Amino acid sequence: MDDVALVRADNPSPLTLTGTNTWLVGRDPCWVVDPGPADLPEHVEAVLAAAGERGGVGGVVLTHGHGDHAGAARAVAEGGGGVPILAAAWEGATARIGDGDAAGPMLEAIAVPGHASDHLCFALRSGEACLTGDAVLGAGSVFIAPDPGALRGYLDGLERLRACRFARLLPGHGPVVEDADAKLEEYIGHRLDRERRLVEALGAGARSIDALLDAAWSDAPPELRLPATVTLFAHLDKLAEEGRLPDGVEERPEWFAQLGRHAH
Ligand SMILES: [Zn+2]
């Protein structure tokens, strides 16, 4: 089994579940994946203390640029002695990495866009496990940010992860996934099930955002109505890209245009 440790940030919420998972990979030195939110100095201290027991910090790596994962990147990199910060697109990164690139001696990036257009997962070199960030969580599903092709890219990314045949997934939130294949199948099936329900609702004449949500996301609790709405737009984009979206679907509200690509 890979030499990986978890330090969980105390930032629980409906979106972050029990908090952000910060992963420490390897030792002498270790590499820190997703250092956590900016506003929790005690978490930064805990990460640096755990890293100290593993021979210090070799570098900081981000699965994506959302604040609950990237906010503490500079603090941990500085606390680690000015080590590099590796990310696909985050503005504070000191080096840019993409699909297939190494991140330290033990990790290799796999692009899985969807939740964020810049999202990377990281395979352990052993091939036994994969750090999945917010592409696959330990519980529940993730919201998909509707950039062009986001949902198609996400489904393709999940299939690529499945083809790697990892035993375990180490997610950005929630517990370790001990059956990677079953979880990936569940995630792919979940997205296709939402699409099927959405197509049914459109076929039955629903055109308003509220009616489509009520039909296809009837199980989403009120506190997840906003991320469900964002994901609905990603599904509508996919149907439009495939020429399957009927006319007359309600326009996206102004708040959504302003939210842009920084949804979280
Ligand atoms: Zn995120």
Short mmCIF file of C-alpha atoms and ligand atoms in Angstrom, two decimals:
data_model
loop_
_atom_site.label_atom_id
_atom_site.label_comp_id
_atom_site.label_asym_id
_atom_site.label_seq_id
_atom_site.Cartn_x
_atom_site.Cartn_y
_atom_site.Cartn_z
CA MET A 1 0.00 0.00 0.00
CA ASP A 2 1.23 3.48 -0.80
CA ASP A 3 2.70 5.64 1.93
CA VAL A 4 -0.04 8.28 2.08
CA ALA A 5 -1.43 10.21 5.05
CA LEU A 6 -4.62 12.26 5.44
CA VAL A 7 -5.03 15.54 7.33
CA ARG A 8 -8.65 16.71 7.17
CA ALA A 9 -9.46 20.43 7.38
CA ASP A 10 -12.21 21.51 9.75
CA ASN A 11 -14.36 23.20 7.07
CA PRO A 12 -17.46 20.99 6.90
CA SER A 13 -20.41 22.05 4.69
CA PRO A 14 -22.94 20.50 2.27
CA LEU A 15 -20.33 20.88 -0.52
CA THR A 16 -17.17 19.96 1.42
CA LEU A 17 -18.81 17.11 3.40
CA THR A 18 -16.71 16.54 6.55
CA GLY A 19 -14.05 18.98 5.31
CA THR A 20 -11.29 19.19 2.71
CA ASN A 21 -8.94 16.19 2.59
CA THR A 22 -5.29 17.22 2.45
CA TRP A 23 -3.12 14.27 1.34
CA LEU A 24 0.56 13.83 2.19
CA VAL A 25 2.23 11.50 -0.30
CA GLY A 26 5.54 9.72 0.29
CA ARG A 27 8.26 10.93 2.64
CA ASP A 28 11.77 12.44 2.80
CA PRO A 29 10.20 14.71 1.64
CA CYS A 30 6.44 14.24 1.23
CA TRP A 31 4.31 16.06 -1.34
CA VAL A 32 1.17 17.85 -0.18
CA VAL A 33 -1.93 17.52 -2.39
CA ASP A 34 -4.74 20.09 -1.85
CA PRO A 35 -3.45 22.03 1.18
CA GLY A 36 -6.97 23.25 2.05
CA PRO A 37 -8.77 26.55 2.67
CA ALA A 38 -7.10 29.88 3.37
CA ASP A 39 -8.86 30.75 6.59
CA LEU A 40 -7.77 27.87 8.84
CA PRO A 41 -4.24 28.51 10.20
CA GLU A 42 -4.62 25.52 12.54
CA HIS A 43 -5.03 23.29 9.49
CA VAL A 44 -1.86 24.70 7.91
CA GLU A 45 -0.06 24.01 11.20
CA ALA A 46 -1.39 20.44 11.30
CA VAL A 47 -0.31 19.82 7.70
CA LEU A 48 3.18 21.20 8.31
CA ALA A 49 3.52 19.20 11.53
CA ALA A 50 2.48 15.97 9.78
CA ALA A 51 4.83 16.80 6.90
CA GLY A 52 7.64 17.43 9.38
CA GLU A 53 7.25 13.86 10.62
CA ARG A 54 7.58 12.69 7.02
CA GLY A 55 10.81 14.53 6.24
CA GLY A 56 9.39 17.89 5.21
CA VAL A 57 7.54 19.20 2.16
CA GLY A 58 8.89 18.60 -1.36
CA GLY A 59 6.13 20.47 -3.15
CA VAL A 60 2.47 21.46 -3.11
CA VAL A 61 0.09 20.04 -5.73
CA LEU A 62 -3.47 21.17 -6.54
CA THR A 63 -6.24 19.08 -8.08
CA HIS A 64 -7.97 22.36 -9.02
CA GLY A 65 -8.10 26.00 -8.04
CA HIS A 66 -11.23 26.16 -5.87
CA GLY A 67 -10.64 27.97 -2.59
CA ASP A 68 -11.35 25.03 -0.30
CA HIS A 69 -8.44 23.15 -1.92
CA ALA A 70 -6.01 25.89 -3.00
CA GLY A 71 -6.47 28.64 -0.40
CA ALA A 72 -3.66 27.43 1.87
CA ALA A 73 -1.22 26.65 -0.97
CA ARG A 74 1.07 29.63 -0.41
CA ALA A 75 1.07 29.20 3.37
CA VAL A 76 2.02 25.52 3.14
CA ALA A 77 4.60 26.15 0.38
CA GLU A 78 6.22 28.92 2.43
CA GLY A 79 6.01 26.89 5.64
CA GLY A 80 7.69 24.05 3.77
CA GLY A 81 10.66 26.27 2.93
CA GLY A 82 9.54 27.93 -0.30
CA VAL A 83 8.71 24.75 -2.24
CA PRO A 84 7.02 24.84 -5.69
CA ILE A 85 3.24 24.89 -6.18
CA LEU A 86 2.10 22.72 -9.11
CA ALA A 87 -1.34 23.19 -10.71
CA ALA A 88 -3.02 23.15 -14.11
CA ALA A 89 -4.28 26.74 -14.08
CA TRP A 90 -4.38 28.26 -10.58
CA GLU A 91 -2.96 31.79 -10.73
CA GLY A 92 -0.63 31.28 -7.75
CA ALA A 93 1.08 28.18 -9.20
CA THR A 94 4.86 28.33 -9.66
CA ALA A 95 4.72 25.57 -12.30
CA ARG A 96 1.96 24.46 -14.64
CA ILE A 97 1.24 20.79 -15.10
CA GLY A 98 -1.19 18.88 -17.31
CA ASP A 99 -2.33 15.42 -18.29
CA GLY A 100 0.48 12.86 -18.06
CA ASP A 101 2.90 15.13 -16.20
CA ALA A 102 4.74 14.03 -13.08
CA ALA A 103 4.13 15.85 -9.79
CA GLY A 104 6.99 14.81 -7.55
CA PRO A 105 8.40 11.28 -7.61
CA MET A 106 5.14 9.44 -6.77
CA LEU A 107 2.33 11.18 -8.67
CA GLU A 108 1.21 11.41 -12.29
CA ALA A 109 -1.54 13.81 -13.44
CA ILE A 110 -4.69 12.59 -15.19
CA ALA A 111 -6.92 15.38 -16.57
CA VAL A 112 -10.53 14.91 -15.45
CA PRO A 113 -12.30 18.21 -16.27
CA GLY A 114 -15.95 18.75 -15.38
CA HIS A 115 -16.17 19.92 -11.77
CA ALA A 116 -13.63 22.56 -12.86
CA SER A 117 -12.13 22.94 -16.35
CA ASP A 118 -8.63 22.76 -14.83
CA HIS A 119 -9.24 19.68 -12.69
CA LEU A 120 -6.50 17.03 -12.39
CA CYS A 121 -6.50 13.68 -10.60
CA PHE A 122 -3.21 12.13 -9.51
CA ALA A 123 -2.35 8.46 -9.90
CA LEU A 124 0.09 6.99 -7.42
CA ARG A 125 3.06 5.54 -9.29
CA SER A 126 2.27 2.11 -7.84
CA GLY A 127 -1.01 2.17 -9.77
CA GLU A 128 -2.83 1.08 -6.62
CA ALA A 129 -4.66 4.32 -5.82
CA CYS A 130 -5.63 7.68 -7.28
CA LEU A 131 -6.14 11.06 -5.63
CA THR A 132 -9.40 12.25 -7.18
CA GLY A 133 -9.93 15.74 -5.71
CA ASP A 134 -13.48 16.85 -6.50
CA ALA A 135 -13.83 14.66 -9.60
CA VAL A 136 -14.97 11.76 -7.40
CA LEU A 137 -15.93 12.24 -3.74
CA GLY A 138 -16.11 9.69 -0.97
CA ALA A 139 -19.87 10.26 -0.69
CA GLY A 140 -22.52 11.94 -2.82
CA SER A 141 -21.89 13.48 -6.23
CA VAL A 142 -20.07 16.58 -7.48
CA PHE A 143 -21.39 19.60 -9.33
CA ILE A 144 -20.28 20.11 -12.91
CA ALA A 145 -19.31 23.64 -13.98
CA PRO A 146 -20.80 24.24 -17.44
CA ASP A 147 -17.86 25.14 -19.65
CA PRO A 148 -18.18 24.02 -23.29
CA GLY A 149 -17.95 20.24 -23.43
CA ALA A 150 -17.69 19.97 -19.63
CA LEU A 151 -20.03 17.04 -19.09
CA ARG A 152 -18.74 15.04 -22.09
CA GLY A 153 -15.18 15.68 -20.87
CA TYR A 154 -16.16 14.61 -17.36
CA LEU A 155 -17.70 11.33 -18.51
CA ASP A 156 -14.63 10.64 -20.68
CA GLY A 157 -12.39 11.39 -17.68
CA LEU A 158 -14.33 8.99 -15.44
CA GLU A 159 -13.96 6.29 -18.11
CA ARG A 160 -10.20 6.93 -18.24
CA LEU A 161 -9.99 6.55 -14.45
CA ARG A 162 -11.94 3.31 -14.66
CA ALA A 163 -9.58 1.98 -17.34
CA CYS A 164 -6.66 2.50 -14.93
CA ARG A 165 -8.22 -0.12 -12.63
CA PHE A 166 -7.20 1.51 -9.39
CA ALA A 167 -8.05 -0.43 -6.25
CA ARG A 168 -8.77 2.66 -4.13
CA LEU A 169 -9.69 6.31 -4.65
CA LEU A 170 -8.50 8.99 -2.22
CA PRO A 171 -11.03 11.83 -2.66
CA GLY A 172 -10.89 15.55 -1.90
CA HIS A 173 -13.83 15.20 0.49
CA GLY A 174 -15.34 12.25 2.34
CA PRO A 175 -13.98 8.79 3.14
CA VAL A 176 -11.52 6.69 1.13
CA VAL A 177 -13.27 4.74 -1.63
CA GLU A 178 -12.28 1.10 -1.13
CA ASP A 179 -13.91 -0.17 -4.35
CA ALA A 180 -12.81 2.21 -7.09
CA ASP A 181 -14.52 0.38 -9.94
CA ALA A 182 -17.92 0.29 -8.23
CA LYS A 183 -17.70 4.00 -7.33
CA LEU A 184 -16.73 5.02 -10.89
CA GLU A 185 -19.56 2.93 -12.30
CA GLU A 186 -21.92 4.59 -9.80
CA TYR A 187 -20.72 8.07 -10.84
CA ILE A 188 -21.07 7.38 -14.58
CA GLY A 189 -24.49 5.80 -14.02
CA HIS A 190 -25.58 8.73 -11.87
CA ARG A 191 -24.81 11.28 -14.60
CA LEU A 192 -26.55 9.18 -17.27
CA ASP A 193 -29.55 8.76 -14.96
CA ARG A 194 -29.81 12.54 -14.49
CA GLU A 195 -29.62 12.95 -18.27
CA ARG A 196 -32.36 10.38 -18.80
CA ARG A 197 -34.63 12.13 -16.29
CA LEU A 198 -33.88 15.51 -17.85
CA VAL A 199 -34.66 14.27 -21.37
CA GLU A 200 -37.92 12.79 -20.05
CA ALA A 201 -38.89 16.10 -18.43
CA LEU A 202 -38.10 18.01 -21.62
CA GLY A 203 -40.12 15.46 -23.59
CA ALA A 204 -43.04 16.03 -21.24
CA GLY A 205 -42.89 19.75 -21.99
CA ALA A 206 -40.94 21.18 -19.02
CA ARG A 207 -38.98 24.29 -20.04
CA SER A 208 -38.42 26.36 -16.88
CA ILE A 209 -35.31 25.86 -14.75
CA ASP A 210 -37.48 25.15 -11.69
CA ALA A 211 -39.59 22.56 -13.49
CA LEU A 212 -36.51 20.80 -14.87
CA LEU A 213 -34.87 20.73 -11.43
CA ASP A 214 -38.06 19.47 -9.80
CA ALA A 215 -38.28 16.66 -12.34
CA ALA A 216 -34.65 15.55 -12.63
CA TRP A 217 -33.20 16.62 -9.23
CA SER A 218 -36.26 15.93 -7.05
CA ASP A 219 -34.02 14.21 -4.49
CA ALA A 220 -31.61 17.17 -4.06
CA PRO A 221 -32.00 18.79 -0.63
CA PRO A 222 -32.62 22.57 -0.54
CA GLU A 223 -29.01 23.37 0.44
CA LEU A 224 -27.81 21.66 -2.75
CA ARG A 225 -30.34 23.38 -5.07
CA LEU A 226 -27.71 25.88 -6.27
CA PRO A 227 -25.02 23.33 -7.24
CA ALA A 228 -27.81 21.21 -8.78
CA THR A 229 -28.78 24.23 -10.89
CA VAL A 230 -25.18 24.69 -12.05
CA THR A 231 -25.00 20.99 -12.96
CA LEU A 232 -28.37 21.24 -14.76
CA PHE A 233 -26.82 23.86 -17.06
CA ALA A 234 -23.91 21.49 -17.81
CA HIS A 235 -26.43 18.79 -18.76
CA LEU A 236 -28.39 21.25 -20.95
CA ASP A 237 -25.11 22.25 -22.65
CA LYS A 238 -24.36 18.60 -23.44
CA LEU A 239 -27.82 18.10 -24.96
CA ALA A 240 -27.39 21.31 -27.00
CA GLU A 241 -23.94 20.20 -28.21
CA GLU A 242 -25.51 16.91 -29.32
CA GLY A 243 -28.43 18.65 -31.05
CA ARG A 244 -30.90 17.13 -28.56
CA LEU A 245 -32.09 20.27 -26.76
CA PRO A 246 -35.63 21.42 -27.69
CA ASP A 247 -36.44 25.11 -28.21
CA GLY A 248 -37.83 27.31 -25.50
CA VAL A 249 -35.74 26.30 -22.46
CA GLU A 250 -35.62 29.18 -19.98
CA GLU A 251 -32.56 31.48 -20.31
CA ARG A 252 -29.90 31.32 -17.60
CA PRO A 253 -30.31 33.99 -14.95
CA GLU A 254 -27.95 36.94 -14.62
CA TRP A 255 -26.33 35.60 -11.42
CA PHE A 256 -25.13 32.62 -13.37
CA ALA A 257 -23.31 34.70 -16.00
CA GLN A 258 -21.57 36.57 -13.19
CA LEU A 259 -20.67 33.36 -11.42
CA GLY A 260 -18.75 32.45 -14.57
CA ARG A 261 -16.11 29.82 -14.09
CA HIS A 262 -15.58 30.35 -10.40
CA ALA A 263 -18.55 28.42 -9.18
CA HIS A 264 -18.14 26.84 -5.82
ZN ZN B 1 -13.98 22.19 -6.18
#
